[in-house]
Tab-separated table of C-alpha atoms in Angstrom:
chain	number	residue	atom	x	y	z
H	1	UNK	CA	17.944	60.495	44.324
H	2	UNK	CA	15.955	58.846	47.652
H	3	UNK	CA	12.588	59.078	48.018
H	4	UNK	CA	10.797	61.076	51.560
H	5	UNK	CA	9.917	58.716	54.280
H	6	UNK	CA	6.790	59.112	53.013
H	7	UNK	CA	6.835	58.150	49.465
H	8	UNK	CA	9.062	54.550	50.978
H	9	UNK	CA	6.307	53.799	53.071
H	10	UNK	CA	3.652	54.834	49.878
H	11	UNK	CA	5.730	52.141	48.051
H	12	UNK	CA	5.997	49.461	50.782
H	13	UNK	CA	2.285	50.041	51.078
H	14	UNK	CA	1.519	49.220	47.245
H	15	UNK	CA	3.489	46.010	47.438
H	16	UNK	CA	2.521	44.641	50.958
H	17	UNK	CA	0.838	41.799	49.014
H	18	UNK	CA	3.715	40.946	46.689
H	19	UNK	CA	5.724	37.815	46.968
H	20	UNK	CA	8.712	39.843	47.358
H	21	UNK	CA	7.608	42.639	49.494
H	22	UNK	CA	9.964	41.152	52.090
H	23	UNK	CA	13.050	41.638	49.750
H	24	UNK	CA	11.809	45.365	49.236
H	25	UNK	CA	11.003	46.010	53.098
H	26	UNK	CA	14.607	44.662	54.218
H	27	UNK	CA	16.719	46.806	51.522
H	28	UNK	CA	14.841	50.335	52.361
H	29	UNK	CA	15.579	49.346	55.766
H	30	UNK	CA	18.857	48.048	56.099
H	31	UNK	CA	20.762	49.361	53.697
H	32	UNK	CA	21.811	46.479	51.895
H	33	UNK	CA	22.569	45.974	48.025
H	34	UNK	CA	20.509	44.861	45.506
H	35	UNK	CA	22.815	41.400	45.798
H	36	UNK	CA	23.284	41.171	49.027
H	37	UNK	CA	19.495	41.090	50.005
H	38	UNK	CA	19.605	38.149	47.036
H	39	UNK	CA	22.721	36.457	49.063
H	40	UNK	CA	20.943	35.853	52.057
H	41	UNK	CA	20.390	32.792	53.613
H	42	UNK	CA	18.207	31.421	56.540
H	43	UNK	CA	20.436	30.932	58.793
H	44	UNK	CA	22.333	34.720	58.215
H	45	UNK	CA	19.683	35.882	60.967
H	46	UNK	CA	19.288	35.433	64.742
H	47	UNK	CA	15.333	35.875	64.854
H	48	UNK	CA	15.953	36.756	68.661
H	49	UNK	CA	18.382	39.733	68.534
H	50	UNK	CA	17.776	40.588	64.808
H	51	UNK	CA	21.321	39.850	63.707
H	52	UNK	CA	21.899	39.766	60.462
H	53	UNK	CA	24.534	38.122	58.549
H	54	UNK	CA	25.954	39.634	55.383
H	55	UNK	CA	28.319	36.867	53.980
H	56	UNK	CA	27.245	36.558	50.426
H	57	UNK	CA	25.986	37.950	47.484
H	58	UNK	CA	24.288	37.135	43.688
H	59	UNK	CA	26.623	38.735	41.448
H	60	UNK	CA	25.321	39.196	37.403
H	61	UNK	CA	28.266	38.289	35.096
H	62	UNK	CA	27.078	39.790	31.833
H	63	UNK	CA	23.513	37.975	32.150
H	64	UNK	CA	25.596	35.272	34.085
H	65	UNK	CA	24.933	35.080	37.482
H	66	UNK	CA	27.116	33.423	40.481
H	67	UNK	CA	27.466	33.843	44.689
H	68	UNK	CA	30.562	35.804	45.722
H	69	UNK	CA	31.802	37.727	48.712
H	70	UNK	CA	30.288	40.714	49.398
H	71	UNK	CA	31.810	43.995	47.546
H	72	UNK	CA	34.486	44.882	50.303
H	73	UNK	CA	36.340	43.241	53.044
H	74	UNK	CA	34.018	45.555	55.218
H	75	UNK	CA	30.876	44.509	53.515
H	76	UNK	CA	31.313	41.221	55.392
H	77	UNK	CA	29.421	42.286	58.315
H	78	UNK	CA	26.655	41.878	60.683
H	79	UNK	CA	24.014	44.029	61.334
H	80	UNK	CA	21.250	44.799	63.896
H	81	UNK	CA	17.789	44.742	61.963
H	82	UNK	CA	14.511	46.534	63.678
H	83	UNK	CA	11.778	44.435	65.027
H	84	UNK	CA	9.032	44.772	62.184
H	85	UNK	CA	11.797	43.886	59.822
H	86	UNK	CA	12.213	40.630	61.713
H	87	UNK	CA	8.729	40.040	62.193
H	88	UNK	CA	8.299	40.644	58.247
H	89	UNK	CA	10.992	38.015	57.120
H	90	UNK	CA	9.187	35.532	59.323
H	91	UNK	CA	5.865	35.688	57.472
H	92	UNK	CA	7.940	35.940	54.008
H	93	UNK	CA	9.392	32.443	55.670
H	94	UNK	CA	5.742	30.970	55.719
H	95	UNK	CA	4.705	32.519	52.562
H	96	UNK	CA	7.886	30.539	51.247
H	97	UNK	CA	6.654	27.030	52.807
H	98	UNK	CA	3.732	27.243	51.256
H	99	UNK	CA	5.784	27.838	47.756
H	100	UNK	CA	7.502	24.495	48.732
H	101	UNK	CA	4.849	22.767	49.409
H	102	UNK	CA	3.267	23.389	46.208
H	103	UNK	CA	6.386	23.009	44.238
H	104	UNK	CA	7.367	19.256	45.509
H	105	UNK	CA	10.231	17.756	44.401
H	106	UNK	CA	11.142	19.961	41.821
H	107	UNK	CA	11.578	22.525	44.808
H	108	UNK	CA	15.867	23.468	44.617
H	109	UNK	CA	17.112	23.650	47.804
H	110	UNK	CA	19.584	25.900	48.298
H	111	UNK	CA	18.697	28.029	51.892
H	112	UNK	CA	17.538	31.106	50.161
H	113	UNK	CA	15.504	33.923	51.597
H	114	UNK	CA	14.487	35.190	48.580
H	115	UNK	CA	13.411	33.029	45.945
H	116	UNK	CA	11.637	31.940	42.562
H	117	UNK	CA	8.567	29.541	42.905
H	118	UNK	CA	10.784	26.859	42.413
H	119	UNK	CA	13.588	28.150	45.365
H	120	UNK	CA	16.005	29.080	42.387
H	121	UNK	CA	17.831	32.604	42.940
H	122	UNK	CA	15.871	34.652	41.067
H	123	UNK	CA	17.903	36.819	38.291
H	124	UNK	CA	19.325	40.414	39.724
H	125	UNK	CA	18.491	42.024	36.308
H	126	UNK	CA	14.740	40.754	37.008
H	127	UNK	CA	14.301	41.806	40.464
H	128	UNK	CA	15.720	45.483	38.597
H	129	UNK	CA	12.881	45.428	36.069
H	130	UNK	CA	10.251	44.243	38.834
H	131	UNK	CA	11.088	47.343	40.893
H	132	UNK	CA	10.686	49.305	38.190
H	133	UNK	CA	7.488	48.540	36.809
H	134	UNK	CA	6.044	48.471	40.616
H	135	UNK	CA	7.108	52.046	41.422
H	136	UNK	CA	5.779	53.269	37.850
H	137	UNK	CA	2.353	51.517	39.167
H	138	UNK	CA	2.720	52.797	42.652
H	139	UNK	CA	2.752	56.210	40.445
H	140	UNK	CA	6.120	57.522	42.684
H	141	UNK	CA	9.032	59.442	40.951
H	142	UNK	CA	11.323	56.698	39.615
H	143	UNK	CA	14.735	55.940	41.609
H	144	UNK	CA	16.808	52.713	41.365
H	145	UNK	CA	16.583	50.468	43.238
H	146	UNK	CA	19.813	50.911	44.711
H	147	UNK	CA	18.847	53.728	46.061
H	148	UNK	CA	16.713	52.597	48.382
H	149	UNK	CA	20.069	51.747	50.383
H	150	UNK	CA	20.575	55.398	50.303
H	151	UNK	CA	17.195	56.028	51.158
H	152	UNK	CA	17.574	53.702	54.321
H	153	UNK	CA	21.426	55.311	55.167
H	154	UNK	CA	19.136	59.076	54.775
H	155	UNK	CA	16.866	57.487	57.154
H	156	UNK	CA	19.345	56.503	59.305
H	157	UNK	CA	20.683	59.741	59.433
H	158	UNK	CA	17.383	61.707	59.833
H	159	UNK	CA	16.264	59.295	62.944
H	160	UNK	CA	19.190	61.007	64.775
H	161	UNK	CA	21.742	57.710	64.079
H	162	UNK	CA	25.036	59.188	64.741
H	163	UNK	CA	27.292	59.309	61.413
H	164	UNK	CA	29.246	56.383	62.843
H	165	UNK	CA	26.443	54.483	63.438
H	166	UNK	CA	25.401	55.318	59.761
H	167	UNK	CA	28.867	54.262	58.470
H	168	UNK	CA	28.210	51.260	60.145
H	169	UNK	CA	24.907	50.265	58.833
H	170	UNK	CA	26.238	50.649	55.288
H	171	UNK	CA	29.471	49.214	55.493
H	172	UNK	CA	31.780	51.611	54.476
H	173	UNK	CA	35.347	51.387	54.695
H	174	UNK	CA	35.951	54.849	55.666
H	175	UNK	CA	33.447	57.264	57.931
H	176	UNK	CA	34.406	60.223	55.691
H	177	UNK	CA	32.496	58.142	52.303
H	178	UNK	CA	29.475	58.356	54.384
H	179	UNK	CA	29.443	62.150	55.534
H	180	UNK	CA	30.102	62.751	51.912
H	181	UNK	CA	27.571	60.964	50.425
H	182	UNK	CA	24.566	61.268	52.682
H	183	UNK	CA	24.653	64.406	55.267
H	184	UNK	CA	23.400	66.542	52.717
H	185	UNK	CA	20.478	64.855	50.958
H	186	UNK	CA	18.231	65.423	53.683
H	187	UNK	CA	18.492	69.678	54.480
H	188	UNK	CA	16.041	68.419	57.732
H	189	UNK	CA	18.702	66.392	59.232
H	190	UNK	CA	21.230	69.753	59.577
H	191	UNK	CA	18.172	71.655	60.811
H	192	UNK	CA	17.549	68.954	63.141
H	193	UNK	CA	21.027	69.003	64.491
H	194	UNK	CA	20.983	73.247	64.607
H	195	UNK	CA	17.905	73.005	66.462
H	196	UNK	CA	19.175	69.997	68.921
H	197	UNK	CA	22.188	72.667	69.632
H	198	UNK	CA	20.280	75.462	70.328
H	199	UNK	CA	17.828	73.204	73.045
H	200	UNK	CA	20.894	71.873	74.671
H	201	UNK	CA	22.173	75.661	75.966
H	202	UNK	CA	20.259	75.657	79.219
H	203	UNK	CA	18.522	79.606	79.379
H	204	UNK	CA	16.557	81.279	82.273
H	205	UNK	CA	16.075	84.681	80.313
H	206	UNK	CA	15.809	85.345	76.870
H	207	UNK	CA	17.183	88.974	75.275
H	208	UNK	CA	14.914	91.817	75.026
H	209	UNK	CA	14.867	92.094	71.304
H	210	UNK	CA	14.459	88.314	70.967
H	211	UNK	CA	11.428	88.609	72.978
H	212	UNK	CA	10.090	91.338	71.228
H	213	UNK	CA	9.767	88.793	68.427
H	214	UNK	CA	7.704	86.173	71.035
H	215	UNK	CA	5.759	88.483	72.714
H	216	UNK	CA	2.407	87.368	71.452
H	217	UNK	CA	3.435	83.817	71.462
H	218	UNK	CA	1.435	81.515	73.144
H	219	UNK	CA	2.259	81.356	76.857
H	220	UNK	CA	5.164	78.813	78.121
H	221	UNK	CA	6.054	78.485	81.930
H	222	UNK	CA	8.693	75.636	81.681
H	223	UNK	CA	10.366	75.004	84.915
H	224	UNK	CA	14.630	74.834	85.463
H	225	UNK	CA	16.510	76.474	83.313
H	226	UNK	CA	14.819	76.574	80.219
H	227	UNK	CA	13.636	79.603	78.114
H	228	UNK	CA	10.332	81.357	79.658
H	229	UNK	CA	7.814	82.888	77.008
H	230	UNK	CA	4.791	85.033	78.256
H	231	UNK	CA	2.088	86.268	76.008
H	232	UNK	CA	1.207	89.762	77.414
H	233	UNK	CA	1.281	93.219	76.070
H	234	UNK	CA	4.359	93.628	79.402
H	235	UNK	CA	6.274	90.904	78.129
H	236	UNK	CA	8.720	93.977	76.709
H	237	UNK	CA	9.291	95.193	80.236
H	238	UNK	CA	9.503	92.558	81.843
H	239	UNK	CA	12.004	90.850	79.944
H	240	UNK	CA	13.987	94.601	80.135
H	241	UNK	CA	13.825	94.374	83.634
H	242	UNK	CA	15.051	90.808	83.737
H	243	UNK	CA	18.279	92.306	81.301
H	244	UNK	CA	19.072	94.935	83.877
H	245	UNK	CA	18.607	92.562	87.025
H	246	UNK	CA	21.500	90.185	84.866
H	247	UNK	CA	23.916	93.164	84.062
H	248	UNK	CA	23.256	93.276	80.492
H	249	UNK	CA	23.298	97.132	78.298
H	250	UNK	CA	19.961	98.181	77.962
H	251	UNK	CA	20.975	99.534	74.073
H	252	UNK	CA	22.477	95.611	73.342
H	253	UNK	CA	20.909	92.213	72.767
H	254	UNK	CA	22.172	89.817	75.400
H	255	UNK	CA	24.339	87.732	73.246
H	256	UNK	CA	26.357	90.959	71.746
H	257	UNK	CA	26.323	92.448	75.196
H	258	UNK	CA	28.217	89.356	76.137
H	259	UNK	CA	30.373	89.273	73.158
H	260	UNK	CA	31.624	92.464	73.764
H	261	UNK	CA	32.695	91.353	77.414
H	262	UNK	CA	34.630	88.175	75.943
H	263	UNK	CA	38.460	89.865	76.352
H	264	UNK	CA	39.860	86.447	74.284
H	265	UNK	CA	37.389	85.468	71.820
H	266	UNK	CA	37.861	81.802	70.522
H	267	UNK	CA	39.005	80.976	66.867
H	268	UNK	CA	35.886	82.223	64.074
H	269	UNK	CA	35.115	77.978	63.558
């Protein structure tokens, strides 16, 4: 289950203020896991061209925790974070600093990102419960919070991020996991793609019975070859006459007319 772009940024909202909002921000973002996010150092990103380095992760060993690898050889990447994601790790960095500060020497240095008090890693299985508890307060249908990697891969998807790109962004070893898994949780990214299809066929005249269905829609005068739309009690006749003036059966919407023309129709796919 993912939540609507909506409902992500309701939650991001109700925990700007947390000490961890960063760590929420970059996973519904970037698509990382739970122990990646908790893997990453300082120096895995390039504040100037938002590279980001995925080279470790906390793994949880029955309640044992230890740094590994990433899951696959492919999950050893790098990947290209947005602005606002980089500007949002850089004020997590001060809020940080001022943790440091105020812990002294009993701060643990170990080049975290995300951090206890102290700069210990926190615990995976408490980060879990945290996000929990936060999206029952935010009042938001519950999800885990590994999905909010598929939430930012949906996102990804939705924005019009080709399904390379997408495989990409998570990591996958083979495209084919990611059309799979994620073209159809969102039914608006295949409508999006029908409609890009349809705006891509450049039109000058529109078929009679289509524009029977238009004719009180408002007016639209667009110039080249696109699709013109007149809001007049004529628009029936004038579109008729437009047919005729093109060659097309006056009993036959364009498209059949020129269907019934096509002497070697291509294969039905």
């Amino acid at each position: 289950m993912v939540w609507t772009p909506e409902q992500t940024g309701t939650f991001l909202d109700f925990v700007a203020h947390h000490r961890l909002y960063a760590y929420f921000h970059l996973l519904a973002h970037s698509a990382l896991r739970r122990g990646e996010a908790l893997g990453q150092h300082w120096t895995d990103l390039d504040d100037d061209t938002g590279a980001l380095a995925i080279r470790f992760q906390l793994l949880q060993i029955g309640w044992e925790t230890e740094f590994d690898t990433p899951k696959t050889d492919s999950s050893v990447a790098i990947i290209t974070l947005d602005r606002r994601t980089v500007l949002e790790l850089g004020a997590h960095r001060s809020r940080q600093q001022r943790e440091r500060h105020a812990a002294g020497d009993a701060w643990v240095d170990l080049g975290l990102r995300f951090t206890q008090p102290d700069g210990s890693p926190p615990h995976p299985a408490d980060v879990t419960d945290l996000f929990n508890a936060l999206v029952a307060e935010a009042g938001l249908p519950p999800i885990r919070l590994h999905d909010l990697r598929h939430g930012a891969a949906t996102l990804a998807l939705a924005s019009g991020a080709d399904i390379k790109v997408g495989s990409s962004l998570l990591r996958h070893t083979s495209i084919t996991i990611t059309a799979d898994t994620y073209t159809g949780v969102l039914p608006q990214v295949a409508q999006a793609t029908a409609e890009g299809i349809g705006r891509l066929v450049p039109r000058k005249v529109i078929s009679y019975r289509v524009s029977q269905t238009v004719r009180r829609s408002k007016i639209i005068r667009v110039s080249g070859s696109q699709t013109m739309i007149h809001n007049d009690e004529t628009e029936n006749d004038d579109e008729y006459g437009k047919c005729k003036e093109a060659g097309r059966a006056e009993s036959l919407p364009a498209s059949l007319e020129y269907a019934a023309r096509d002497s070697n129709p291509g294969p039905a796919d």
